[in-house]
């Protein structure tokens, strides 16, 4: 589904072999020094670079829909992101003891994934189980859109404990400037958010940074 709306149908698939390789790569990686922002930059980079060649079944599905529906670059990006927005949210937790007891119980009742190193799943892991939270989704969208030549980024906020996609495409709305470019915000955890839209409860761009 995109924002017109148009409906597109396809099967998201990931091989067991690529899933296992992706999971092992994430669990075996250890960032080298730096502050938390620099370490997450290393984590996202290694997961995206490792998984970009594990996504051929996903790319094939998106390619077939793009060709069949003669999608422009902006419409194609809409289709990819709305596909992710349509996947139910699941919190990904590194250390459950970091959460308040009531909050942890709530997320467990809603199917949280626990003891996931770095609190993020790599793109192939996400495609295998279709479960993920904000940075898992943003990382997947970044990896796929980067494959197709889009100028994408991941935007994170310690203040809001949130991550979203950033995309440098002509539009209006909220954005972060980085290296002379505007990366417009794209929320991937809820339906109906379009490029440049931010939820009111996390819309102060002073609290966001580009990864």
PDB file of C-alpha atoms in Angstrom:
ATOM      1  CA  UNK A   1       0.000   0.000   0.000  1.00  0.00           C
ATOM      2  CA  UNK A   2       1.199   3.534  -0.661  1.00  0.00           C
ATOM      3  CA  UNK A   3      -0.350   6.947  -0.103  1.00  0.00           C
ATOM      4  CA  UNK A   4      -2.641   7.256  -3.158  1.00  0.00           C
ATOM      5  CA  UNK A   5      -3.566   4.520  -2.117  1.00  0.00           C
ATOM      6  CA  UNK A   6      -2.477   1.786  -4.457  1.00  0.00           C
ATOM      7  CA  UNK A   7      -2.210  -1.838  -3.405  1.00  0.00           C
ATOM      8  CA  UNK A   8       0.771  -4.010  -4.263  1.00  0.00           C
ATOM      9  CA  UNK A   9       1.178  -7.654  -3.393  1.00  0.00           C
ATOM     10  CA  UNK A  10       4.342  -9.706  -3.085  1.00  0.00           C
ATOM     11  CA  UNK A  11       6.052 -12.255  -0.840  1.00  0.00           C
ATOM     12  CA  UNK A  12       8.879 -11.198   1.462  1.00  0.00           C
ATOM     13  CA  UNK A  13      11.277 -14.137   1.702  1.00  0.00           C
ATOM     14  CA  UNK A  14      14.623 -14.829   3.332  1.00  0.00           C
ATOM     15  CA  UNK A  15      16.637 -18.060   3.284  1.00  0.00           C
ATOM     16  CA  UNK A  16      17.477 -19.858   6.515  1.00  0.00           C
ATOM     17  CA  UNK A  17      21.147 -19.805   5.510  1.00  0.00           C
ATOM     18  CA  UNK A  18      21.260 -16.027   5.070  1.00  0.00           C
ATOM     19  CA  UNK A  19      19.326 -15.511   8.296  1.00  0.00           C
ATOM     20  CA  UNK A  20      21.792 -17.642  10.251  1.00  0.00           C
ATOM     21  CA  UNK A  21      24.766 -15.866   8.678  1.00  0.00           C
ATOM     22  CA  UNK A  22      23.270 -12.452   9.440  1.00  0.00           C
ATOM     23  CA  UNK A  23      22.520 -13.318  13.065  1.00  0.00           C
ATOM     24  CA  UNK A  24      25.990 -14.765  13.636  1.00  0.00           C
ATOM     25  CA  UNK A  25      27.608 -11.702  12.090  1.00  0.00           C
ATOM     26  CA  UNK A  26      25.690  -9.375  14.418  1.00  0.00           C
ATOM     27  CA  UNK A  27      26.375 -11.424  17.521  1.00  0.00           C
ATOM     28  CA  UNK A  28      30.068 -11.686  16.712  1.00  0.00           C
ATOM     29  CA  UNK A  29      30.675  -7.992  16.052  1.00  0.00           C
ATOM     30  CA  UNK A  30      32.256  -5.746  18.693  1.00  0.00           C
ATOM     31  CA  UNK A  31      32.507  -1.997  18.007  1.00  0.00           C
ATOM     32  CA  UNK A  32      35.873  -0.368  18.574  1.00  0.00           C
ATOM     33  CA  UNK A  33      35.942   2.494  21.106  1.00  0.00           C
ATOM     34  CA  UNK A  34      34.294   5.879  20.569  1.00  0.00           C
ATOM     35  CA  UNK A  35      31.145   7.299  22.101  1.00  0.00           C
ATOM     36  CA  UNK A  36      27.729   5.664  21.818  1.00  0.00           C
ATOM     37  CA  UNK A  37      26.912   7.492  18.568  1.00  0.00           C
ATOM     38  CA  UNK A  38      30.155   6.327  16.956  1.00  0.00           C
ATOM     39  CA  UNK A  39      29.593   2.775  18.157  1.00  0.00           C
ATOM     40  CA  UNK A  40      26.074   2.641  16.743  1.00  0.00           C
ATOM     41  CA  UNK A  41      27.441   4.037  13.502  1.00  0.00           C
ATOM     42  CA  UNK A  42      29.813   1.062  13.392  1.00  0.00           C
ATOM     43  CA  UNK A  43      27.012  -1.397  14.224  1.00  0.00           C
ATOM     44  CA  UNK A  44      24.623  -0.089  11.583  1.00  0.00           C
ATOM     45  CA  UNK A  45      27.398   0.061   8.989  1.00  0.00           C
ATOM     46  CA  UNK A  46      28.582  -3.523   9.535  1.00  0.00           C
ATOM     47  CA  UNK A  47      25.028  -4.905   9.522  1.00  0.00           C
ATOM     48  CA  UNK A  48      24.013  -3.010   6.379  1.00  0.00           C
ATOM     49  CA  UNK A  49      27.215  -3.867   4.505  1.00  0.00           C
ATOM     50  CA  UNK A  50      27.046  -7.524   5.509  1.00  0.00           C
ATOM     51  CA  UNK A  51      23.390  -7.966   4.565  1.00  0.00           C
ATOM     52  CA  UNK A  52      23.104  -5.943   1.367  1.00  0.00           C
ATOM     53  CA  UNK A  53      24.095  -9.024  -0.657  1.00  0.00           C
ATOM     54  CA  UNK A  54      21.770 -11.335   1.284  1.00  0.00           C
ATOM     55  CA  UNK A  55      18.609  -9.566   0.124  1.00  0.00           C
ATOM     56  CA  UNK A  56      18.275 -10.794  -3.454  1.00  0.00           C
ATOM     57  CA  UNK A  57      14.888 -12.439  -2.889  1.00  0.00           C
ATOM     58  CA  UNK A  58      13.601  -9.160  -1.441  1.00  0.00           C
ATOM     59  CA  UNK A  59      15.106  -7.107  -4.273  1.00  0.00           C
ATOM     60  CA  UNK A  60      13.548  -9.444  -6.842  1.00  0.00           C
ATOM     61  CA  UNK A  61      10.101  -8.948  -5.318  1.00  0.00           C
ATOM     62  CA  UNK A  62      10.435  -5.153  -5.232  1.00  0.00           C
ATOM     63  CA  UNK A  63      11.862  -5.124  -8.773  1.00  0.00           C
ATOM     64  CA  UNK A  64       8.903  -7.085 -10.134  1.00  0.00           C
ATOM     65  CA  UNK A  65       6.402  -4.723  -8.508  1.00  0.00           C
ATOM     66  CA  UNK A  66       8.277  -1.656  -9.731  1.00  0.00           C
ATOM     67  CA  UNK A  67       8.271  -2.938 -13.301  1.00  0.00           C
ATOM     68  CA  UNK A  68       4.663  -4.158 -13.280  1.00  0.00           C
ATOM     69  CA  UNK A  69       3.354  -0.862 -11.878  1.00  0.00           C
ATOM     70  CA  UNK A  70       5.793   1.460 -13.711  1.00  0.00           C
ATOM     71  CA  UNK A  71       6.699   3.241 -10.482  1.00  0.00           C
ATOM     72  CA  UNK A  72       8.658   6.488 -10.388  1.00  0.00           C
ATOM     73  CA  UNK A  73      11.552   6.862  -7.962  1.00  0.00           C
ATOM     74  CA  UNK A  74       9.375   8.591  -5.363  1.00  0.00           C
ATOM     75  CA  UNK A  75       6.533   6.073  -5.727  1.00  0.00           C
ATOM     76  CA  UNK A  76       8.980   3.188  -5.484  1.00  0.00           C
ATOM     77  CA  UNK A  77      10.372   4.585  -2.227  1.00  0.00           C
ATOM     78  CA  UNK A  78       6.781   4.974  -0.977  1.00  0.00           C
ATOM     79  CA  UNK A  79       6.100   1.317  -1.719  1.00  0.00           C
ATOM     80  CA  UNK A  80       9.209   0.097   0.125  1.00  0.00           C
ATOM     81  CA  UNK A  81       8.604   2.206   3.239  1.00  0.00           C
ATOM     82  CA  UNK A  82       4.857   1.563   3.448  1.00  0.00           C
ATOM     83  CA  UNK A  83       5.597  -2.159   3.164  1.00  0.00           C
ATOM     84  CA  UNK A  84       7.729  -1.845   6.308  1.00  0.00           C
ATOM     85  CA  UNK A  85       5.191   0.387   8.054  1.00  0.00           C
ATOM     86  CA  UNK A  86       2.604  -2.358   7.527  1.00  0.00           C
ATOM     87  CA  UNK A  87       4.656  -4.946   9.463  1.00  0.00           C
ATOM     88  CA  UNK A  88       3.540  -5.177  13.127  1.00  0.00           C
ATOM     89  CA  UNK A  89       5.859  -3.540  15.664  1.00  0.00           C
ATOM     90  CA  UNK A  90       7.923  -5.698  18.031  1.00  0.00           C
ATOM     91  CA  UNK A  91      10.394  -4.238  20.504  1.00  0.00           C
ATOM     92  CA  UNK A  92      13.933  -5.639  20.215  1.00  0.00           C
ATOM     93  CA  UNK A  93      15.711  -5.714  23.577  1.00  0.00           C
ATOM     94  CA  UNK A  94      19.391  -6.226  24.321  1.00  0.00           C
ATOM     95  CA  UNK A  95      19.237  -6.413  28.125  1.00  0.00           C
ATOM     96  CA  UNK A  96      15.713  -6.839  29.610  1.00  0.00           C
ATOM     97  CA  UNK A  97      16.951  -5.617  33.017  1.00  0.00           C
ATOM     98  CA  UNK A  98      17.384  -2.145  31.502  1.00  0.00           C
ATOM     99  CA  UNK A  99      13.600  -1.765  31.337  1.00  0.00           C
ATOM    100  CA  UNK A 100      11.167  -0.948  34.111  1.00  0.00           C
ATOM    101  CA  UNK A 101       9.321  -4.076  35.284  1.00  0.00           C
ATOM    102  CA  UNK A 102       5.880  -2.924  34.147  1.00  0.00           C
ATOM    103  CA  UNK A 103       7.197  -1.793  30.788  1.00  0.00           C
ATOM    104  CA  UNK A 104       9.030  -5.077  30.270  1.00  0.00           C
ATOM    105  CA  UNK A 105       5.878  -7.041  31.104  1.00  0.00           C
ATOM    106  CA  UNK A 106       3.881  -4.959  28.622  1.00  0.00           C
ATOM    107  CA  UNK A 107       6.362  -5.556  25.820  1.00  0.00           C
ATOM    108  CA  UNK A 108       6.600  -9.262  26.634  1.00  0.00           C
ATOM    109  CA  UNK A 109       2.840  -9.522  26.330  1.00  0.00           C
ATOM    110  CA  UNK A 110       3.183  -7.951  22.886  1.00  0.00           C
ATOM    111  CA  UNK A 111       5.900 -10.319  21.673  1.00  0.00           C
ATOM    112  CA  UNK A 112       9.162  -8.478  22.371  1.00  0.00           C
ATOM    113  CA  UNK A 113      12.401 -10.092  21.209  1.00  0.00           C
ATOM    114  CA  UNK A 114      14.860 -10.320  24.094  1.00  0.00           C
ATOM    115  CA  UNK A 115      18.631 -10.750  24.436  1.00  0.00           C
ATOM    116  CA  UNK A 116      19.296  -9.425  20.929  1.00  0.00           C
ATOM    117  CA  UNK A 117      22.790  -7.947  20.934  1.00  0.00           C
ATOM    118  CA  UNK A 118      22.756  -4.174  20.305  1.00  0.00           C
ATOM    119  CA  UNK A 119      18.945  -4.154  20.504  1.00  0.00           C
ATOM    120  CA  UNK A 120      18.660  -4.217  16.715  1.00  0.00           C
ATOM    121  CA  UNK A 121      18.175  -6.912  14.092  1.00  0.00           C
ATOM    122  CA  UNK A 122      20.063  -6.946  10.835  1.00  0.00           C
ATOM    123  CA  UNK A 123      18.026  -6.629   7.604  1.00  0.00           C
ATOM    124  CA  UNK A 124      18.105 -10.360   6.783  1.00  0.00           C
ATOM    125  CA  UNK A 125      16.969 -11.209  10.318  1.00  0.00           C
ATOM    126  CA  UNK A 126      14.086  -8.768  10.003  1.00  0.00           C
ATOM    127  CA  UNK A 127      12.979 -10.267   6.706  1.00  0.00           C
ATOM    128  CA  UNK A 128      13.166 -13.776   8.136  1.00  0.00           C
ATOM    129  CA  UNK A 129      10.889 -13.219  11.128  1.00  0.00           C
ATOM    130  CA  UNK A 130       9.119  -9.944  10.190  1.00  0.00           C
ATOM    131  CA  UNK A 131       9.550  -8.652  13.724  1.00  0.00           C
ATOM    132  CA  UNK A 132      11.321  -5.436  14.612  1.00  0.00           C
ATOM    133  CA  UNK A 133      11.303  -2.018  16.212  1.00  0.00           C
ATOM    134  CA  UNK A 134      12.419   1.432  15.108  1.00  0.00           C
ATOM    135  CA  UNK A 135      16.117   0.990  14.351  1.00  0.00           C
ATOM    136  CA  UNK A 136      15.628  -2.500  12.885  1.00  0.00           C
ATOM    137  CA  UNK A 137      13.140  -1.018  10.411  1.00  0.00           C
ATOM    138  CA  UNK A 138      15.171   2.103   9.671  1.00  0.00           C
ATOM    139  CA  UNK A 139      18.254  -0.046   9.039  1.00  0.00           C
ATOM    140  CA  UNK A 140      16.339  -2.333   6.689  1.00  0.00           C
ATOM    141  CA  UNK A 141      14.904   0.618   4.730  1.00  0.00           C
ATOM    142  CA  UNK A 142      18.339   2.235   4.562  1.00  0.00           C
ATOM    143  CA  UNK A 143      19.917  -0.962   3.219  1.00  0.00           C
ATOM    144  CA  UNK A 144      17.269  -1.515   0.554  1.00  0.00           C
ATOM    145  CA  UNK A 145      17.031   2.106  -0.569  1.00  0.00           C
ATOM    146  CA  UNK A 146      20.828   2.393  -0.689  1.00  0.00           C
ATOM    147  CA  UNK A 147      20.876  -0.687  -2.925  1.00  0.00           C
ATOM    148  CA  UNK A 148      18.588   1.153  -5.340  1.00  0.00           C
ATOM    149  CA  UNK A 149      20.772   4.260  -5.366  1.00  0.00           C
ATOM    150  CA  UNK A 150      18.780   6.500  -3.035  1.00  0.00           C
ATOM    151  CA  UNK A 151      20.650   8.900  -0.748  1.00  0.00           C
ATOM    152  CA  UNK A 152      19.464   7.560   2.608  1.00  0.00           C
ATOM    153  CA  UNK A 153      20.528   7.877   6.240  1.00  0.00           C
ATOM    154  CA  UNK A 154      19.442   6.716   9.662  1.00  0.00           C
ATOM    155  CA  UNK A 155      18.382   9.419  12.119  1.00  0.00           C
ATOM    156  CA  UNK A 156      18.585   8.655  15.822  1.00  0.00           C
ATOM    157  CA  UNK A 157      17.609  10.454  19.009  1.00  0.00           C
ATOM    158  CA  UNK A 158      18.856   9.530  22.477  1.00  0.00           C
ATOM    159  CA  UNK A 159      16.351  12.026  23.882  1.00  0.00           C
ATOM    160  CA  UNK A 160      13.366  10.306  22.283  1.00  0.00           C
ATOM    161  CA  UNK A 161      14.928   6.793  22.338  1.00  0.00           C
ATOM    162  CA  UNK A 162      13.911   6.464  18.715  1.00  0.00           C
ATOM    163  CA  UNK A 163      15.303   5.926  15.222  1.00  0.00           C
ATOM    164  CA  UNK A 164      13.812   6.811  11.859  1.00  0.00           C
ATOM    165  CA  UNK A 165      14.791   6.830   8.208  1.00  0.00           C
ATOM    166  CA  UNK A 166      16.209   9.920   6.535  1.00  0.00           C
ATOM    167  CA  UNK A 167      15.907  10.325   2.768  1.00  0.00           C
ATOM    168  CA  UNK A 168      17.272  13.042   0.520  1.00  0.00           C
ATOM    169  CA  UNK A 169      14.452  13.473  -2.003  1.00  0.00           C
ATOM    170  CA  UNK A 170      12.700  16.687  -3.095  1.00  0.00           C
ATOM    171  CA  UNK A 171       9.764  17.262  -0.732  1.00  0.00           C
ATOM    172  CA  UNK A 172       8.663  19.446   2.171  1.00  0.00           C
ATOM    173  CA  UNK A 173       8.475  18.900   5.915  1.00  0.00           C
ATOM    174  CA  UNK A 174      10.923  18.043   8.677  1.00  0.00           C
ATOM    175  CA  UNK A 175      14.552  17.321   7.863  1.00  0.00           C
ATOM    176  CA  UNK A 176      18.120  17.310   9.159  1.00  0.00           C
ATOM    177  CA  UNK A 177      20.923  18.938   7.207  1.00  0.00           C
ATOM    178  CA  UNK A 178      24.074  16.878   6.785  1.00  0.00           C
ATOM    179  CA  UNK A 179      27.002  17.487   4.421  1.00  0.00           C
ATOM    180  CA  UNK A 180      25.005  20.152   2.626  1.00  0.00           C
ATOM    181  CA  UNK A 181      21.985  17.904   2.006  1.00  0.00           C
ATOM    182  CA  UNK A 182      18.530  17.737   3.530  1.00  0.00           C
ATOM    183  CA  UNK A 183      17.544  14.332   4.868  1.00  0.00           C
ATOM    184  CA  UNK A 184      13.783  14.350   5.262  1.00  0.00           C
ATOM    185  CA  UNK A 185      12.327  12.312   8.092  1.00  0.00           C
ATOM    186  CA  UNK A 186      10.384   9.111   7.555  1.00  0.00           C
ATOM    187  CA  UNK A 187       8.732   7.247  10.418  1.00  0.00           C
ATOM    188  CA  UNK A 188       8.788   3.491   9.770  1.00  0.00           C
ATOM    189  CA  UNK A 189       7.034   2.109  12.873  1.00  0.00           C
ATOM    190  CA  UNK A 190       3.477   3.259  12.118  1.00  0.00           C
ATOM    191  CA  UNK A 191       1.234   3.409   9.069  1.00  0.00           C
ATOM    192  CA  UNK A 192       0.388   6.537   7.061  1.00  0.00           C
ATOM    193  CA  UNK A 193       3.505   8.588   7.852  1.00  0.00           C
ATOM    194  CA  UNK A 194       4.806  10.189   4.683  1.00  0.00           C
ATOM    195  CA  UNK A 195       8.246  11.554   3.886  1.00  0.00           C
ATOM    196  CA  UNK A 196       8.834  14.740   5.892  1.00  0.00           C
ATOM    197  CA  UNK A 197       6.213  13.992   8.553  1.00  0.00           C
ATOM    198  CA  UNK A 198       7.083  13.612  12.224  1.00  0.00           C
ATOM    199  CA  UNK A 199       4.967  12.461  15.156  1.00  0.00           C
ATOM    200  CA  UNK A 200       4.231  15.457  17.424  1.00  0.00           C
ATOM    201  CA  UNK A 201       5.791  13.764  20.450  1.00  0.00           C
ATOM    202  CA  UNK A 202       9.230  13.508  18.827  1.00  0.00           C
ATOM    203  CA  UNK A 203       9.256  16.408  16.388  1.00  0.00           C
ATOM    204  CA  UNK A 204      11.948  18.688  17.871  1.00  0.00           C
ATOM    205  CA  UNK A 205      14.727  18.223  15.326  1.00  0.00           C
ATOM    206  CA  UNK A 206      17.308  19.620  17.748  1.00  0.00           C
ATOM    207  CA  UNK A 207      17.217  16.230  19.475  1.00  0.00           C
ATOM    208  CA  UNK A 208      18.067  14.228  16.347  1.00  0.00           C
ATOM    209  CA  UNK A 209      21.373  13.238  14.753  1.00  0.00           C
ATOM    210  CA  UNK A 210      22.367  11.666  11.435  1.00  0.00           C
ATOM    211  CA  UNK A 211      24.037   8.253  11.407  1.00  0.00           C
TER     212      UNK A 211
END
